[in-house]
Amino acid sequence: MYQASSLSYWLVSFNSYVVQKDKLMKANASVIVLFGAISYGIPASIFKIATNEGASPTNLLISQIFCAALILISINFTQRKKYAFKLNSISRAKLLLSGLAMASTNILYFTSLQYISVTVAAVLLMQSVWIAMIFGIIFKKNIPTKHQFIAVIFIMVGTILATQIFTRQITLSWIGIMLAFGSACAYACTLIVTNTVVKNADPIQRAMYISIGASFFLVLFCGYNIDFNDQLIVFKWAPIIAIFSVVFPLICFSKGMPLLSPGLGGILSSIELPSAIIFAYILLNEKITLIQILGIFIIVSSIIYPNLISLIQKKRNKKIRS
């Protein structure tokens, strides 16, 4: 009897330890993903600083992807023995071709910064949330929920306020707007591709091939415009942009996302938008109006809303089952 009660006590204690450890791991994963999302908000401001110092946008684009690819190749080389899934030639080819979406996102987004502010460009890039949803309806027949439709409407309202597109307070370049919106479409494609192509491969391994593919397409599309007169400035900033735009967020997401639910991951990744605007204010001294802040708040809240509803519903379902 004593042994049974003692065993029961140890089992309860062990279960409590596992639950606490699981909560701690999820908390740490949340912090890691949060840092990854914040990191995504930094490169646009650094890119503008570099171009203001005389760096060619084309050189920066190509160099930062090359740097990212080289860093990922180095990481991949040290971890290749750990990979359980071996890539065949078809899988490698698919990942290399996936680099086209990433290259298009970089070209359109960073080019838009020559015409519009980082704040407006970041807001327009976040339209990828509802664009990806539309792509899901067309190509995967995924019907959005009522909450997702409501979120899309509010994202559009927030976008109008954040860009102040219909007011005279800010003069916007339509070329910049079209480029940034195009980058949102390309980014939506990138999200779909990275979530569907060769899913069994290690995230670092996949990112390496996608980055190599993106480098190839960037050279193919922009190679004719390479200028060799600004190499010192490019070498100064390209590795920094590469780390914050590709390497660091990718490592954070690959380590943290698997431990989180998709809803919580979506909520945390939305921090990218305020991060981009805060860093634009700090590094570039870009002015932000109260209307823009309201618009940004509406956009972030709209991204959080459907994910939060999904999390609440899942918790309720778990309670009902238990």
mmCIF file of C-alpha atoms in Angstrom, residues 3-320:
data_model
loop_
_atom_site.group_PDB
_atom_site.id
_atom_site.type_symbol
_atom_site.label_atom_id
_atom_site.label_comp_id
_atom_site.label_asym_id
_atom_site.label_seq_id
_atom_site.Cartn_x
_atom_site.Cartn_y
_atom_site.Cartn_z
ATOM 1 C CA GLN A 3 4.681 1.535 -2.297
ATOM 2 C CA ALA A 4 1.557 2.224 -4.373
ATOM 3 C CA SER A 5 0.961 5.597 -2.707
ATOM 4 C CA SER A 6 4.650 6.459 -3.019
ATOM 5 C CA LEU A 7 4.614 5.559 -6.729
ATOM 6 C CA SER A 8 1.454 7.618 -7.213
ATOM 7 C CA TYR A 9 3.112 10.581 -5.491
ATOM 8 C CA TRP A 10 6.184 10.381 -7.733
ATOM 9 C CA LEU A 11 4.038 10.062 -10.871
ATOM 10 C CA VAL A 12 2.029 13.148 -9.901
ATOM 11 C CA SER A 13 5.247 15.046 -9.111
ATOM 12 C CA PHE A 14 6.811 13.986 -12.403
ATOM 13 C CA ASN A 15 3.680 15.005 -14.337
ATOM 14 C CA SER A 16 3.712 18.394 -12.588
ATOM 15 C CA TYR A 17 7.402 18.816 -13.512
ATOM 16 C CA VAL A 18 6.693 17.929 -17.167
ATOM 17 C CA VAL A 19 3.787 20.410 -17.323
ATOM 18 C CA GLN A 20 5.926 23.181 -15.784
ATOM 19 C CA LYS A 21 8.829 22.385 -18.127
ATOM 20 C CA ASP A 22 6.447 22.393 -21.118
ATOM 21 C CA LYS A 23 5.108 25.809 -20.084
ATOM 22 C CA LEU A 24 8.667 27.124 -19.682
ATOM 23 C CA MET A 25 9.651 25.795 -23.127
ATOM 24 C CA LYS A 26 6.590 27.446 -24.694
ATOM 25 C CA ALA A 27 7.366 30.712 -22.898
ATOM 26 C CA ASN A 28 10.954 30.603 -24.168
ATOM 27 C CA ALA A 29 9.701 29.740 -27.673
ATOM 28 C CA SER A 30 7.372 32.765 -27.562
ATOM 29 C CA VAL A 31 10.296 35.046 -26.690
ATOM 30 C CA ILE A 32 12.427 33.528 -29.482
ATOM 31 C CA VAL A 33 9.671 34.018 -32.104
ATOM 32 C CA LEU A 34 9.066 37.547 -30.805
ATOM 33 C CA PHE A 35 12.755 38.413 -31.345
ATOM 34 C CA GLY A 36 12.526 36.950 -34.859
ATOM 35 C CA ALA A 37 9.526 39.148 -35.685
ATOM 36 C CA ILE A 38 11.241 42.248 -34.263
ATOM 37 C CA SER A 39 14.294 41.417 -36.383
ATOM 38 C CA TYR A 40 12.191 41.519 -39.563
ATOM 39 C CA GLY A 41 11.355 45.154 -38.845
ATOM 40 C CA ILE A 42 14.990 46.331 -38.891
ATOM 41 C CA PRO A 43 16.342 45.736 -42.476
ATOM 42 C CA ALA A 44 14.234 48.369 -44.272
ATOM 43 C CA SER A 45 15.676 51.195 -42.152
ATOM 44 C CA ILE A 46 19.241 49.877 -42.549
ATOM 45 C CA PHE A 47 18.678 49.591 -46.315
ATOM 46 C CA LYS A 48 17.651 53.262 -46.468
ATOM 47 C CA ILE A 49 20.666 54.319 -44.385
ATOM 48 C CA ALA A 50 22.971 52.424 -46.760
ATOM 49 C CA THR A 51 21.417 53.943 -49.904
ATOM 50 C CA ASN A 52 21.611 57.410 -48.322
ATOM 51 C CA GLU A 53 25.359 56.794 -47.847
ATOM 52 C CA GLY A 54 25.687 56.078 -51.571
ATOM 53 C CA ALA A 55 25.183 52.315 -51.851
ATOM 54 C CA SER A 56 23.491 51.088 -55.015
ATOM 55 C CA PRO A 57 20.097 49.444 -54.235
ATOM 56 C CA THR A 58 20.877 46.689 -56.756
ATOM 57 C CA ASN A 59 24.256 45.944 -55.175
ATOM 58 C CA LEU A 60 22.681 45.843 -51.713
ATOM 59 C CA LEU A 61 19.881 43.542 -52.866
ATOM 60 C CA ILE A 62 22.215 41.007 -54.449
ATOM 61 C CA SER A 63 24.919 41.238 -51.765
ATOM 62 C CA GLN A 64 22.579 40.789 -48.797
ATOM 63 C CA ILE A 65 21.020 37.642 -50.297
ATOM 64 C CA PHE A 66 24.496 36.308 -51.165
ATOM 65 C CA CYS A 67 25.629 36.957 -47.572
ATOM 66 C CA ALA A 68 22.512 35.232 -46.206
ATOM 67 C CA ALA A 69 23.114 32.234 -48.481
ATOM 68 C CA LEU A 70 26.775 31.983 -47.397
ATOM 69 C CA ILE A 71 25.881 32.170 -43.696
ATOM 70 C CA LEU A 72 23.158 29.532 -44.125
ATOM 71 C CA ILE A 73 25.540 27.295 -46.111
ATOM 72 C CA SER A 74 28.011 27.519 -43.193
ATOM 73 C CA ILE A 75 25.305 26.658 -40.640
ATOM 74 C CA ASN A 76 24.014 23.873 -42.887
ATOM 75 C CA PHE A 77 27.529 22.411 -43.226
ATOM 76 C CA THR A 78 27.910 22.125 -39.431
ATOM 77 C CA GLN A 79 24.481 20.492 -38.997
ATOM 78 C CA ARG A 80 24.167 18.266 -42.070
ATOM 79 C CA LYS A 81 24.852 15.036 -40.126
ATOM 80 C CA LYS A 82 21.791 15.741 -37.956
ATOM 81 C CA TYR A 83 19.347 15.843 -40.880
ATOM 82 C CA ALA A 84 16.982 12.867 -40.860
ATOM 83 C CA PHE A 85 15.465 13.825 -44.225
ATOM 84 C CA LYS A 86 17.781 13.603 -47.233
ATOM 85 C CA LEU A 87 16.976 15.850 -50.196
ATOM 86 C CA ASN A 88 16.914 14.382 -53.683
ATOM 87 C CA SER A 89 17.595 16.368 -56.873
ATOM 88 C CA ILE A 90 13.884 17.109 -57.503
ATOM 89 C CA SER A 91 13.427 18.474 -53.962
ATOM 90 C CA ARG A 92 16.530 20.646 -54.332
ATOM 91 C CA ALA A 93 15.265 21.965 -57.683
ATOM 92 C CA LYS A 94 11.871 22.834 -56.151
ATOM 93 C CA LEU A 95 13.514 24.761 -53.320
ATOM 94 C CA LEU A 96 15.861 26.595 -55.694
ATOM 95 C CA LEU A 97 12.869 27.627 -57.852
ATOM 96 C CA SER A 98 11.082 28.783 -54.688
ATOM 97 C CA GLY A 99 13.779 31.433 -54.432
ATOM 98 C CA LEU A 100 11.961 33.306 -57.224
ATOM 99 C CA ALA A 101 9.225 34.392 -54.782
ATOM 100 C CA MET A 102 11.806 35.519 -52.216
ATOM 101 C CA ALA A 103 13.823 37.394 -54.865
ATOM 102 C CA SER A 104 10.666 39.141 -56.133
ATOM 103 C CA THR A 105 9.720 40.206 -52.595
ATOM 104 C CA ASN A 106 13.175 41.706 -52.001
ATOM 105 C CA ILE A 107 13.339 43.495 -55.361
ATOM 106 C CA LEU A 108 9.872 45.065 -55.079
ATOM 107 C CA TYR A 109 9.999 45.927 -51.363
ATOM 108 C CA PHE A 110 13.467 47.456 -51.211
ATOM 109 C CA THR A 111 12.937 49.316 -54.505
ATOM 110 C CA SER A 112 9.725 50.839 -53.089
ATOM 111 C CA LEU A 113 11.818 52.432 -50.310
ATOM 112 C CA GLN A 114 13.285 54.786 -52.914
ATOM 113 C CA TYR A 115 9.812 56.308 -53.375
ATOM 114 C CA ILE A 116 7.948 55.965 -50.062
ATOM 115 C CA SER A 117 8.746 55.883 -46.341
ATOM 116 C CA VAL A 118 9.551 52.710 -44.422
ATOM 117 C CA THR A 119 6.301 53.167 -42.465
ATOM 118 C CA VAL A 120 4.101 53.145 -45.577
ATOM 119 C CA ALA A 121 6.110 50.329 -47.217
ATOM 120 C CA ALA A 122 5.831 48.168 -44.072
ATOM 121 C CA VAL A 123 2.079 48.777 -43.843
ATOM 122 C CA LEU A 124 1.588 47.782 -47.489
ATOM 123 C CA LEU A 125 3.783 44.688 -47.053
ATOM 124 C CA MET A 126 1.434 43.508 -44.284
ATOM 125 C CA GLN A 127 -1.344 43.248 -46.882
ATOM 126 C CA SER A 128 0.227 39.856 -47.554
ATOM 127 C CA VAL A 129 -2.024 38.599 -44.714
ATOM 128 C CA TRP A 130 -5.243 38.898 -46.733
ATOM 129 C CA ILE A 131 -3.538 38.326 -50.111
ATOM 130 C CA ALA A 132 -2.304 34.945 -48.842
ATOM 131 C CA MET A 133 -5.878 34.212 -47.763
ATOM 132 C CA ILE A 134 -7.148 34.953 -51.295
ATOM 133 C CA PHE A 135 -4.430 32.737 -52.786
ATOM 134 C CA GLY A 136 -5.564 30.007 -50.384
ATOM 135 C CA ILE A 137 -9.148 30.323 -51.661
ATOM 136 C CA ILE A 138 -8.054 30.179 -55.320
ATOM 137 C CA PHE A 139 -5.393 27.462 -55.203
ATOM 138 C CA LYS A 140 -6.234 25.370 -52.128
ATOM 139 C CA LYS A 141 -10.008 25.917 -51.862
ATOM 140 C CA ASN A 142 -9.543 27.007 -48.237
ATOM 141 C CA ILE A 143 -12.646 28.922 -47.162
ATOM 142 C CA PRO A 144 -11.793 31.618 -44.569
ATOM 143 C CA THR A 145 -13.740 31.855 -41.333
ATOM 144 C CA LYS A 146 -16.110 34.689 -40.454
ATOM 145 C CA HIS A 147 -13.485 36.118 -38.099
ATOM 146 C CA GLN A 148 -10.869 36.144 -40.885
ATOM 147 C CA PHE A 149 -13.223 38.087 -43.176
ATOM 148 C CA ILE A 150 -13.853 40.640 -40.414
ATOM 149 C CA ALA A 151 -10.084 40.927 -39.869
ATOM 150 C CA VAL A 152 -9.493 41.619 -43.590
ATOM 151 C CA ILE A 153 -12.032 44.472 -43.586
ATOM 152 C CA PHE A 154 -10.336 46.078 -40.582
ATOM 153 C CA ILE A 155 -6.869 45.559 -42.102
ATOM 154 C CA MET A 156 -8.019 47.559 -45.141
ATOM 155 C CA VAL A 157 -9.453 50.313 -42.915
ATOM 156 C CA GLY A 158 -6.209 50.405 -40.929
ATOM 157 C CA THR A 159 -4.195 50.554 -44.154
ATOM 158 C CA ILE A 160 -6.137 53.600 -45.386
ATOM 159 C CA LEU A 161 -5.452 55.354 -42.073
ATOM 160 C CA ALA A 162 -1.804 54.268 -41.792
ATOM 161 C CA THR A 163 -0.863 55.286 -45.347
ATOM 162 C CA GLN A 164 -3.117 58.390 -45.290
ATOM 163 C CA ILE A 165 -3.661 57.656 -48.955
ATOM 164 C CA PHE A 166 -6.729 59.911 -49.270
ATOM 165 C CA THR A 167 -5.409 62.888 -47.293
ATOM 166 C CA ARG A 168 -3.155 65.789 -48.204
ATOM 167 C CA GLN A 169 -0.975 65.471 -45.105
ATOM 168 C CA ILE A 170 1.417 63.044 -46.837
ATOM 169 C CA THR A 171 2.363 63.066 -50.523
ATOM 170 C CA LEU A 172 2.712 59.483 -51.731
ATOM 171 C CA SER A 173 4.360 58.134 -54.844
ATOM 172 C CA TRP A 174 2.041 55.795 -56.721
ATOM 173 C CA ILE A 175 5.098 53.991 -58.110
ATOM 174 C CA GLY A 176 6.228 53.285 -54.541
ATOM 175 C CA ILE A 177 2.722 52.155 -53.536
ATOM 176 C CA MET A 178 2.471 49.739 -56.478
ATOM 177 C CA LEU A 179 5.961 48.350 -55.796
ATOM 178 C CA ALA A 180 5.221 47.829 -52.079
ATOM 179 C CA PHE A 181 1.855 46.229 -52.847
ATOM 180 C CA GLY A 182 3.584 44.006 -55.407
ATOM 181 C CA SER A 183 6.044 42.975 -52.691
ATOM 182 C CA ALA A 184 3.068 42.003 -50.505
ATOM 183 C CA CYS A 185 1.775 39.736 -53.304
ATOM 184 C CA ALA A 186 5.247 38.214 -53.722
ATOM 185 C CA TYR A 187 5.595 37.789 -49.948
ATOM 186 C CA ALA A 188 2.224 36.002 -49.826
ATOM 187 C CA CYS A 189 3.593 33.622 -52.480
ATOM 188 C CA THR A 190 6.747 33.178 -50.382
ATOM 189 C CA LEU A 191 4.666 32.243 -47.323
ATOM 190 C CA ILE A 192 2.655 29.689 -49.301
ATOM 191 C CA VAL A 193 5.759 28.232 -50.965
ATOM 192 C CA THR A 194 7.733 27.924 -47.720
ATOM 193 C CA ASN A 195 4.788 26.185 -46.037
ATOM 194 C CA THR A 196 4.148 23.679 -48.846
ATOM 195 C CA VAL A 197 7.368 22.913 -50.759
ATOM 196 C CA VAL A 198 9.476 20.025 -49.348
ATOM 197 C CA LYS A 199 7.941 20.347 -45.883
ATOM 198 C CA ASN A 200 9.912 17.410 -44.438
ATOM 199 C CA ALA A 201 13.288 19.100 -44.902
ATOM 200 C CA ASP A 202 15.020 20.906 -42.044
ATOM 201 C CA PRO A 203 14.137 24.662 -41.971
ATOM 202 C CA ILE A 204 17.810 25.715 -42.201
ATOM 203 C CA GLN A 205 18.364 23.303 -45.085
ATOM 204 C CA ARG A 206 15.286 24.612 -46.916
ATOM 205 C CA ALA A 207 16.236 28.236 -46.311
ATOM 206 C CA MET A 208 19.730 27.642 -47.658
ATOM 207 C CA TYR A 209 18.441 26.346 -51.005
ATOM 208 C CA ILE A 210 15.757 29.056 -51.226
ATOM 209 C CA SER A 211 18.421 31.735 -50.549
ATOM 210 C CA ILE A 212 20.717 30.253 -53.211
ATOM 211 C CA GLY A 213 17.795 30.259 -55.654
ATOM 212 C CA ALA A 214 16.932 33.854 -54.721
ATOM 213 C CA SER A 215 20.569 34.881 -55.309
ATOM 214 C CA PHE A 216 20.457 33.337 -58.780
ATOM 215 C CA PHE A 217 17.215 35.110 -59.725
ATOM 216 C CA LEU A 218 18.430 38.447 -58.333
ATOM 217 C CA VAL A 219 21.574 38.240 -60.478
ATOM 218 C CA LEU A 220 19.431 37.200 -63.452
ATOM 219 C CA PHE A 221 17.005 40.119 -63.063
ATOM 220 C CA CYS A 222 19.300 42.830 -61.658
ATOM 221 C CA GLY A 223 22.819 41.757 -62.634
ATOM 222 C CA TYR A 224 22.942 44.173 -65.567
ATOM 223 C CA ASN A 225 22.661 47.083 -63.119
ATOM 224 C CA ILE A 226 25.561 46.153 -60.799
ATOM 225 C CA ASP A 227 27.847 49.079 -59.951
ATOM 226 C CA PHE A 228 31.360 48.419 -58.605
ATOM 227 C CA ASN A 229 31.981 51.942 -57.283
ATOM 228 C CA ASP A 230 30.293 51.444 -53.898
ATOM 229 C CA GLN A 231 31.732 48.130 -52.719
ATOM 230 C CA LEU A 232 33.010 49.420 -49.351
ATOM 231 C CA ILE A 233 29.576 50.761 -48.368
ATOM 232 C CA VAL A 234 27.866 47.585 -49.624
ATOM 233 C CA PHE A 235 30.267 45.307 -47.718
ATOM 234 C CA LYS A 236 29.633 47.406 -44.616
ATOM 235 C CA TRP A 237 25.831 47.055 -44.649
ATOM 236 C CA ALA A 238 24.949 43.918 -46.685
ATOM 237 C CA PRO A 239 25.930 41.359 -43.987
ATOM 238 C CA ILE A 240 23.924 43.285 -41.363
ATOM 239 C CA ILE A 241 20.842 43.375 -43.615
ATOM 240 C CA ALA A 242 21.308 39.656 -44.374
ATOM 241 C CA ILE A 243 21.424 38.742 -40.681
ATOM 242 C CA PHE A 244 18.315 40.729 -39.722
ATOM 243 C CA SER A 245 16.254 39.993 -42.855
ATOM 244 C CA VAL A 246 16.962 36.274 -43.364
ATOM 245 C CA VAL A 247 19.344 34.468 -41.007
ATOM 246 C CA PHE A 248 18.326 35.567 -37.490
ATOM 247 C CA PRO A 249 14.528 35.530 -38.002
ATOM 248 C CA LEU A 250 14.735 32.185 -39.790
ATOM 249 C CA ILE A 251 16.677 30.578 -36.931
ATOM 250 C CA CYS A 252 14.248 32.081 -34.391
ATOM 251 C CA PHE A 253 11.179 30.868 -36.285
ATOM 252 C CA SER A 254 12.624 27.408 -36.991
ATOM 253 C CA LYS A 255 13.428 26.948 -33.284
ATOM 254 C CA GLY A 256 10.329 28.586 -31.788
ATOM 255 C CA MET A 257 7.410 28.021 -34.176
ATOM 256 C CA PRO A 258 7.246 24.191 -33.832
ATOM 257 C CA LEU A 259 6.651 24.610 -30.073
ATOM 258 C CA LEU A 260 3.794 27.095 -30.557
ATOM 259 C CA SER A 261 0.306 26.816 -31.990
ATOM 260 C CA PRO A 262 -0.182 28.452 -35.435
ATOM 261 C CA GLY A 263 -2.492 31.030 -33.821
ATOM 262 C CA LEU A 264 0.054 32.177 -31.255
ATOM 263 C CA GLY A 265 2.793 32.166 -33.896
ATOM 264 C CA GLY A 266 0.667 34.444 -36.091
ATOM 265 C CA ILE A 267 0.026 36.835 -33.211
ATOM 266 C CA LEU A 268 3.718 37.123 -32.336
ATOM 267 C CA SER A 269 4.853 37.525 -35.965
ATOM 268 C CA SER A 270 2.525 40.546 -36.385
ATOM 269 C CA ILE A 271 4.973 42.503 -34.177
ATOM 270 C CA GLU A 272 7.033 42.933 -37.365
ATOM 271 C CA LEU A 273 4.902 45.946 -38.374
ATOM 272 C CA PRO A 274 5.285 48.113 -35.231
ATOM 273 C CA SER A 275 8.931 47.009 -35.111
ATOM 274 C CA ALA A 276 9.568 48.380 -38.627
ATOM 275 C CA ILE A 277 7.891 51.674 -37.753
ATOM 276 C CA ILE A 278 9.663 52.091 -34.402
ATOM 277 C CA PHE A 279 13.076 51.451 -35.986
ATOM 278 C CA ALA A 280 12.231 53.858 -38.838
ATOM 279 C CA TYR A 281 11.467 56.487 -36.197
ATOM 280 C CA ILE A 282 14.678 55.770 -34.230
ATOM 281 C CA LEU A 283 17.135 55.261 -37.110
ATOM 282 C CA LEU A 284 15.650 57.503 -39.819
ATOM 283 C CA ASN A 285 13.700 60.017 -37.747
ATOM 284 C CA GLU A 286 10.598 59.343 -39.861
ATOM 285 C CA LYS A 287 7.585 61.278 -38.614
ATOM 286 C CA ILE A 288 4.506 59.302 -37.600
ATOM 287 C CA THR A 289 1.116 60.974 -37.153
ATOM 288 C CA LEU A 290 -1.556 59.951 -34.628
ATOM 289 C CA ILE A 291 -3.787 58.787 -37.501
ATOM 290 C CA GLN A 292 -1.002 56.498 -38.720
ATOM 291 C CA ILE A 293 -0.524 55.094 -35.210
ATOM 292 C CA LEU A 294 -4.281 54.409 -35.047
ATOM 293 C CA GLY A 295 -4.149 52.682 -38.444
ATOM 294 C CA ILE A 296 -1.172 50.539 -37.399
ATOM 295 C CA PHE A 297 -2.947 49.598 -34.156
ATOM 296 C CA ILE A 298 -6.029 48.521 -36.140
ATOM 297 C CA ILE A 299 -3.903 46.407 -38.527
ATOM 298 C CA VAL A 300 -2.009 44.628 -35.727
ATOM 299 C CA SER A 301 -5.251 44.083 -33.766
ATOM 300 C CA SER A 302 -6.894 42.679 -36.906
ATOM 301 C CA ILE A 303 -4.053 40.177 -37.348
ATOM 302 C CA ILE A 304 -4.204 39.168 -33.673
ATOM 303 C CA TYR A 305 -8.038 38.913 -33.563
ATOM 304 C CA PRO A 306 -8.675 35.747 -35.688
ATOM 305 C CA ASN A 307 -5.623 33.995 -34.222
ATOM 306 C CA LEU A 308 -6.773 34.792 -30.688
ATOM 307 C CA ILE A 309 -10.302 33.517 -31.443
ATOM 308 C CA SER A 310 -8.777 30.311 -32.829
ATOM 309 C CA LEU A 311 -6.669 29.831 -29.674
ATOM 310 C CA ILE A 312 -9.693 30.369 -27.396
ATOM 311 C CA GLN A 313 -11.811 27.898 -29.390
ATOM 312 C CA LYS A 314 -9.068 25.246 -29.245
ATOM 313 C CA LYS A 315 -8.759 25.650 -25.464
ATOM 314 C CA ARG A 316 -12.537 25.300 -25.083
ATOM 315 C CA ASN A 317 -12.550 22.157 -27.235
ATOM 316 C CA LYS A 318 -9.760 20.650 -25.098
ATOM 317 C CA LYS A 319 -11.736 21.348 -21.911
ATOM 318 C CA ILE A 320 -14.863 19.743 -23.396
#
